[in-house]
Coordinates of C-alpha atoms in Angstrom, one line a residue:
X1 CA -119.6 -41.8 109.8
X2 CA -122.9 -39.8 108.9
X3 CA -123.0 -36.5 111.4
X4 CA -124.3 -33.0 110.3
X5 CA -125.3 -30.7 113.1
X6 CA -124.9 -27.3 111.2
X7 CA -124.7 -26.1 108.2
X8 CA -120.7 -24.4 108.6
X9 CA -118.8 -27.1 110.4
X10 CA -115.8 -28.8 108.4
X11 CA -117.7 -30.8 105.3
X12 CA -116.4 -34.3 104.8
X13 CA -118.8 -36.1 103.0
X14 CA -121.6 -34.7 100.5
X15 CA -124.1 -35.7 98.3
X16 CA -124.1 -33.5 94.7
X17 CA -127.8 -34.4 92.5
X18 CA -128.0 -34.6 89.2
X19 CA -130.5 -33.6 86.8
X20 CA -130.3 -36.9 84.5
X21 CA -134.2 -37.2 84.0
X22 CA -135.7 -34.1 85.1
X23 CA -139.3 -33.7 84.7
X24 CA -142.2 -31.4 85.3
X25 CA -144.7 -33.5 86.7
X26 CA -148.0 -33.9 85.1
X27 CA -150.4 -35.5 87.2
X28 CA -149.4 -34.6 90.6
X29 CA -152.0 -32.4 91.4
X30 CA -150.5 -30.7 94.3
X31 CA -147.7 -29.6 92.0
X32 CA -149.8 -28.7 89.3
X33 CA -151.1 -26.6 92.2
X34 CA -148.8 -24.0 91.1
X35 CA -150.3 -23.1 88.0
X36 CA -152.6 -21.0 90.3
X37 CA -150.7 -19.6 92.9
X38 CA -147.2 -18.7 90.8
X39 CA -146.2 -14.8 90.5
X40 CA -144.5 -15.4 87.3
X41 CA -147.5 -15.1 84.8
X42 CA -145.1 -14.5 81.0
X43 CA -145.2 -18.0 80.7
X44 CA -146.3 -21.3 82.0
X45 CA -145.3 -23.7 84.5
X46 CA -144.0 -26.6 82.6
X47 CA -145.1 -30.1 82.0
X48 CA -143.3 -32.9 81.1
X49 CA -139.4 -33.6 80.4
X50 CA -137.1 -31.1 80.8
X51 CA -135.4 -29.3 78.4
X52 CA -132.5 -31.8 76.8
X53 CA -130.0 -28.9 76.5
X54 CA -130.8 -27.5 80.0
X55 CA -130.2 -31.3 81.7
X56 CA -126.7 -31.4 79.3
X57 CA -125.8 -27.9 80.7
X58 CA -126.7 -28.5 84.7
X59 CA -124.8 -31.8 84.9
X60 CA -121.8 -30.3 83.5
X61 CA -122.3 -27.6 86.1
X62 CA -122.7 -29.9 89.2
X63 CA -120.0 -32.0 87.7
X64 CA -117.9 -29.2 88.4
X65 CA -118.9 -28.7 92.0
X66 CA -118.4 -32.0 92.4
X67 CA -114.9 -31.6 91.2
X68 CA -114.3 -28.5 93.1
X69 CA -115.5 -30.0 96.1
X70 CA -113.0 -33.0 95.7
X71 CA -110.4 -30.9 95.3
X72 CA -110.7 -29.1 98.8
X73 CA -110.6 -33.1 100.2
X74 CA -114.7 -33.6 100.6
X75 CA -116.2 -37.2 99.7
X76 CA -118.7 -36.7 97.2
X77 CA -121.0 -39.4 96.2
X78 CA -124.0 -39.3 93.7
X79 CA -127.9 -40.3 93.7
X80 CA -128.5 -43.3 91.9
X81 CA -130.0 -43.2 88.5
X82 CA -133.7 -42.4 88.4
X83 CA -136.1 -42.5 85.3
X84 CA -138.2 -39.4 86.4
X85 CA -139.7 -38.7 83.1
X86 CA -141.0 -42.0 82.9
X87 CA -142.2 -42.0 86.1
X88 CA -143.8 -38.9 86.0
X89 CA -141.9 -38.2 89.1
X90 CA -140.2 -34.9 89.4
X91 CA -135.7 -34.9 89.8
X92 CA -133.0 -35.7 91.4
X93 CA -131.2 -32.0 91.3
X94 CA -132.0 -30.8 95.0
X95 CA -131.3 -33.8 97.3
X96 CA -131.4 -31.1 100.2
X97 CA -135.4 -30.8 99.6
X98 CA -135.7 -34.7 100.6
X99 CA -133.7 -35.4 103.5
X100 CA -133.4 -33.9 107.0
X101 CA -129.8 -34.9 108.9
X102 CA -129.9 -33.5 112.0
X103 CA -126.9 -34.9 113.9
X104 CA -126.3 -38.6 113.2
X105 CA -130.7 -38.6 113.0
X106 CA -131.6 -39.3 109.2
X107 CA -135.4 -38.0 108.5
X108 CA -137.3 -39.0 105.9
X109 CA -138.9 -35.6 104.8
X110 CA -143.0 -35.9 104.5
X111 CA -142.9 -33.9 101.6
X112 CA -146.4 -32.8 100.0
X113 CA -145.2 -33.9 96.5
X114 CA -145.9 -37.0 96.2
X115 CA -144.2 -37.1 93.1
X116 CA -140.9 -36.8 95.2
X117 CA -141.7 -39.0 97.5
X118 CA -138.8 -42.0 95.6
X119 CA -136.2 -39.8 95.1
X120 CA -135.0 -40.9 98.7
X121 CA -134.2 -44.3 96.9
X122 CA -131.4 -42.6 95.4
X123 CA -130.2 -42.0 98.5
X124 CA -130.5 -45.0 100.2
X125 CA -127.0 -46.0 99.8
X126 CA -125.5 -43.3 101.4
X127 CA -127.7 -42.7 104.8
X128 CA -128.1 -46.5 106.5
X129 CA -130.6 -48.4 108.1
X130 CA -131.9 -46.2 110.7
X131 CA -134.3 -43.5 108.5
X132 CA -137.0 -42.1 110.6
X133 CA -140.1 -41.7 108.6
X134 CA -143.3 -39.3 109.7
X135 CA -145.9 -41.4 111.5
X136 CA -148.1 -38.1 111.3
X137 CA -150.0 -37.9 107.9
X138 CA -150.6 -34.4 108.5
X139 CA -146.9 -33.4 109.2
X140 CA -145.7 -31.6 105.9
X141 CA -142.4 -30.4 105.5
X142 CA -139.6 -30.1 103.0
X143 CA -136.2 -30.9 104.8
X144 CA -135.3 -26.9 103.1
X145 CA -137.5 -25.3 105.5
X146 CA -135.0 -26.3 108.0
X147 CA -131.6 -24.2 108.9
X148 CA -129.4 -26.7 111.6
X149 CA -127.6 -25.0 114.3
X150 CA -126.8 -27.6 116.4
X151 CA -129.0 -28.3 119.2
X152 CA -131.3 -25.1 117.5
X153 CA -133.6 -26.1 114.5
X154 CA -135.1 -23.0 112.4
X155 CA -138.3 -24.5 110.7
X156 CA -139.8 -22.0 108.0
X157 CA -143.8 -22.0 107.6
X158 CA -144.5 -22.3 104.6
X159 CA -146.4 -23.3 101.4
X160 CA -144.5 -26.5 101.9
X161 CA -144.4 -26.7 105.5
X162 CA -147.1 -26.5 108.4
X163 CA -147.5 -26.6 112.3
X164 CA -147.7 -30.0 112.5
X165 CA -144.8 -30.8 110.6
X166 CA -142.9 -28.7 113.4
X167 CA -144.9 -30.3 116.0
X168 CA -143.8 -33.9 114.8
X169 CA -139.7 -33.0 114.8
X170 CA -139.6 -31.3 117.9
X171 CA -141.1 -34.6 119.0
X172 CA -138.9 -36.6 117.0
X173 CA -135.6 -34.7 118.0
X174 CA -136.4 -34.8 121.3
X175 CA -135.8 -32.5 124.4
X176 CA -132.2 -32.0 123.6
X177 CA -133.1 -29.7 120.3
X178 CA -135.4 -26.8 120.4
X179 CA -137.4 -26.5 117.0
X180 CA -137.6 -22.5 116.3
X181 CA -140.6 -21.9 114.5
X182 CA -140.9 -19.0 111.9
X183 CA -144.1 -17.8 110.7
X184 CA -143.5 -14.6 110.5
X185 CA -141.1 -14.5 107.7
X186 CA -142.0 -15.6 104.6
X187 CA -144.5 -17.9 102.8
X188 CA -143.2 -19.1 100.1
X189 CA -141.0 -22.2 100.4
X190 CA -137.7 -22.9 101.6
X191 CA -135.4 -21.1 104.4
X192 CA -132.1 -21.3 102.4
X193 CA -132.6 -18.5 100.2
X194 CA -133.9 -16.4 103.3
X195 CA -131.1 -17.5 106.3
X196 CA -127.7 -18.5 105.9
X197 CA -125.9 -19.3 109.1
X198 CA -121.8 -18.6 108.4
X199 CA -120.8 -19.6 111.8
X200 CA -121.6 -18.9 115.5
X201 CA -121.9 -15.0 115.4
X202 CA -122.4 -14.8 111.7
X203 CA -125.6 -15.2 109.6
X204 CA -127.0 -13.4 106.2
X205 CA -130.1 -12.4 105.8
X206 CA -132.6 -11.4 103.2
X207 CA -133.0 -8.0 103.8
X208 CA -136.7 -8.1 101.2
X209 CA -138.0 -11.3 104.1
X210 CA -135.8 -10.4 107.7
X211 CA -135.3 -6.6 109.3
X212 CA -134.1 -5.9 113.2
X213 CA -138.4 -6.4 113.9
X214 CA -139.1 -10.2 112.6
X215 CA -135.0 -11.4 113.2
X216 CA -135.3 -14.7 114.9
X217 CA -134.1 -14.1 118.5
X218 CA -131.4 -16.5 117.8
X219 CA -129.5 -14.2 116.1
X220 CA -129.8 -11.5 119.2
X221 CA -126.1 -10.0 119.4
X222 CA -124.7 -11.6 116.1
X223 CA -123.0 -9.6 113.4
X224 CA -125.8 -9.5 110.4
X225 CA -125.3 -9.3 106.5
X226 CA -128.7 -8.3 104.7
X227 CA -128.9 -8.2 101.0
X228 CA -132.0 -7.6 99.2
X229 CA -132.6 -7.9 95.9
X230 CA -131.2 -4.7 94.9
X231 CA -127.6 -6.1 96.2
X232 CA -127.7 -9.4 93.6
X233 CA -126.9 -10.2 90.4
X234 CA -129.5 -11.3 87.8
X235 CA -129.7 -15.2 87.1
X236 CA -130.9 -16.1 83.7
X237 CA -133.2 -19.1 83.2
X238 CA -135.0 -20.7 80.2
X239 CA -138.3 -20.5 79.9
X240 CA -139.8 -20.3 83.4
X241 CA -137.9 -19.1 86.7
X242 CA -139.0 -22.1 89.1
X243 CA -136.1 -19.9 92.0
X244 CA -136.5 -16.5 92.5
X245 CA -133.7 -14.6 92.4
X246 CA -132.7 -15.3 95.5
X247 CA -131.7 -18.3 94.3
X248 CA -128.3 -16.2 94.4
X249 CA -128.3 -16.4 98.3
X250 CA -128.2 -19.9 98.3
X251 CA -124.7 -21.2 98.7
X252 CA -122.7 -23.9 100.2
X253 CA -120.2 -23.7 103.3
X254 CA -117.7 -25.8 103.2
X255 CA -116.1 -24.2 106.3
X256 CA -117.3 -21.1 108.9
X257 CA -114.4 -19.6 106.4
X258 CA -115.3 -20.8 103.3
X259 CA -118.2 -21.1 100.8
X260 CA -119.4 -22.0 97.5
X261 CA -121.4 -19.6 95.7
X262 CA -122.6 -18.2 92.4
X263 CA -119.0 -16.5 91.0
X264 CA -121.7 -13.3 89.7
X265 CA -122.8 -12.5 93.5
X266 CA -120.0 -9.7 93.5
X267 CA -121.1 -7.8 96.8
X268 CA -122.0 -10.6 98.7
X269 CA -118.5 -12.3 97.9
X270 CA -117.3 -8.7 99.1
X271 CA -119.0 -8.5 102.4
X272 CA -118.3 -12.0 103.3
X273 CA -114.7 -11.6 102.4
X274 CA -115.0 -8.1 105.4
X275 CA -116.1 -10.9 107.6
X276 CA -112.9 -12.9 107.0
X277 CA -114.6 -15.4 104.8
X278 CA -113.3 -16.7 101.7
X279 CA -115.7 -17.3 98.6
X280 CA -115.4 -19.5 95.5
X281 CA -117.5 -19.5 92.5
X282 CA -118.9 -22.0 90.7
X283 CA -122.1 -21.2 88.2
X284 CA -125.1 -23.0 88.1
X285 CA -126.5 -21.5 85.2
X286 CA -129.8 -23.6 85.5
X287 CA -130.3 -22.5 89.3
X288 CA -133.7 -20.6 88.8
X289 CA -134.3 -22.7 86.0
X290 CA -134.5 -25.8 88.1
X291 CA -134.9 -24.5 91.4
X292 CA -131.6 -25.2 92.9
X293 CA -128.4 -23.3 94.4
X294 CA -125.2 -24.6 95.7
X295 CA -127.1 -25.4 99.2
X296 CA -130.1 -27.3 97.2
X297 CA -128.2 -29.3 95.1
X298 CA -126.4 -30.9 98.1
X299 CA -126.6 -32.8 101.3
X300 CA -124.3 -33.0 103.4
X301 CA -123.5 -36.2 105.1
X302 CA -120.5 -35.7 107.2
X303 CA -119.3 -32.4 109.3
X304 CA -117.1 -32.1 112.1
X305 CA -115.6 -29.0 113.8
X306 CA -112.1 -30.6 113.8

């Protein structure tokens, strides 16, 4: 059965992408958009197919989470193949950016990519009949701007979310959830390289984005890792860094005792392990390259407590 109301209970089921087809999208002019507001300035955002060598070197990378997640008992299904490079559309490596499960509700994301807007076809076999889509067309949001703890929902501000895309869930959920909204924090684009909720009591933080002064009140009274960039290890890429850094904070529970991360992230394995949480590591050696950490490239579909 699909259910997901955190991002810690006991995974069952997952989705792991795949970047068969990746592609830089030419004429979507929003994501061209990046040209002019990207920090990076050595070299250009890309156009076009992706790298053959760096699609050949990902999917044998999220072949191996796949595996690794098998092998601790979780169901893991695949998107369904996707000509993005024909289709000028952009990839299928970060399912996480697309869909929003909150509970047993499926959201369509209104991303402002259009060029994403198929890669939910993927998908389709895997999340039922009952998708709610934004009847808002000025709701924006990427489902990554949103941290689950059950009945509270963290929604980021940012380049790739706005007001009204918070207004619309908190509608949509209902009275029963309370949508937290952050603008306070960082405007860049997704939460999941900026709050990582462990378990009740338990969160990490980016220490660059989050101090004791912006800290969601949520979080009033629970134990706090921060790491700032200082703290991480250095993530190669090939030609262009579409992830920060960061990128490193991004990681998969599997349990409240149990993550996926990158196997380089030495102190964060270390402080997480003080916290009685267990770590393994499996590298994604095209995670800035593409965009995508162990949290992007999946959705879960199934977590229970028991």
């Amino acid at each position: 059965m699909l259910y997901s109301p955190n991002e810690y209970d006991n995974l069952r089921s997952i989705v792991v992408g795949t970047a068969t087809k990746a592609n830089w999208p030419v004429k979507d002019k929003t994501f061209r958009a990046l040209e002019k507001i990207t920090k990076w300035k050595q070299t250009p955002v890309p156009k076009g197919p992706v790298n053959a060598r760096v699609i050949e070197e990902a999917n044998i990378s999220l072949d191996i989470l796949a595996s690794t997640l098998e092998g601790l008992g979780v169901n893991v299904v695949r998107p369904d193949y996707r000509d993005y490079q024909k289709n000028d559309e952009f990839y299928g490596y970060c399912p996480r950016d697309r869909v929003l499960i909150v509970g047993s509700k499926v959201i369509d994301a209104p991303m402002a990519y259009a060029c994403r807007k198929e890669e939910i076809s993927t998908l389709y076999p895997y999340l039922g009949n009952n998708i709610i889509t934004c009847d808002n067309p000025e709701a924006i949001f990427d489902a990554a701007n949103i941290c689950r703890h059950n009945n509270d929902i963290l929604y980021l501000l940012s380049s790739s979310a706005n007001i009204q895309g918070a207004y619309w869930l908190q509608y949509t959920l209902g009275s029963a959830y309370k949508v937290h909204v952050l603008d306070n924090i960082y405007g860049g684009f997704h939460i999941d390289s900026t709050i990582a909720i462990i378990r009740e009591g338990l969160v990490v933080l980016n220490a660059d984005r989050i101090t004791e002064r912006n800290c969601p009140s949520l979080f009033n009274g629970w134990d706090k890792i921060y790491l700032s960039m200082k703290d991480l290890q250095e993530q190669p890429f090939y030609e262009y860094p579409y992830a920060s850094n960061y990128i490193a904070l991004n990681f998969l529970s599997v349990t409240s005792e149990l993550v996926i991360c990158d196997p380089k992230q030495y102190y964060l394995r270390h402080l997480l392990q003080k916290f009685g949480v267990e770590t393994i590591g499996v590298d994604l050696p095209h995670s800035r390259t593409l965009g995508g950490g162990h949290h992007c490239v999946t959705l879960d579909l199934a977590r229970y407590q028991h």
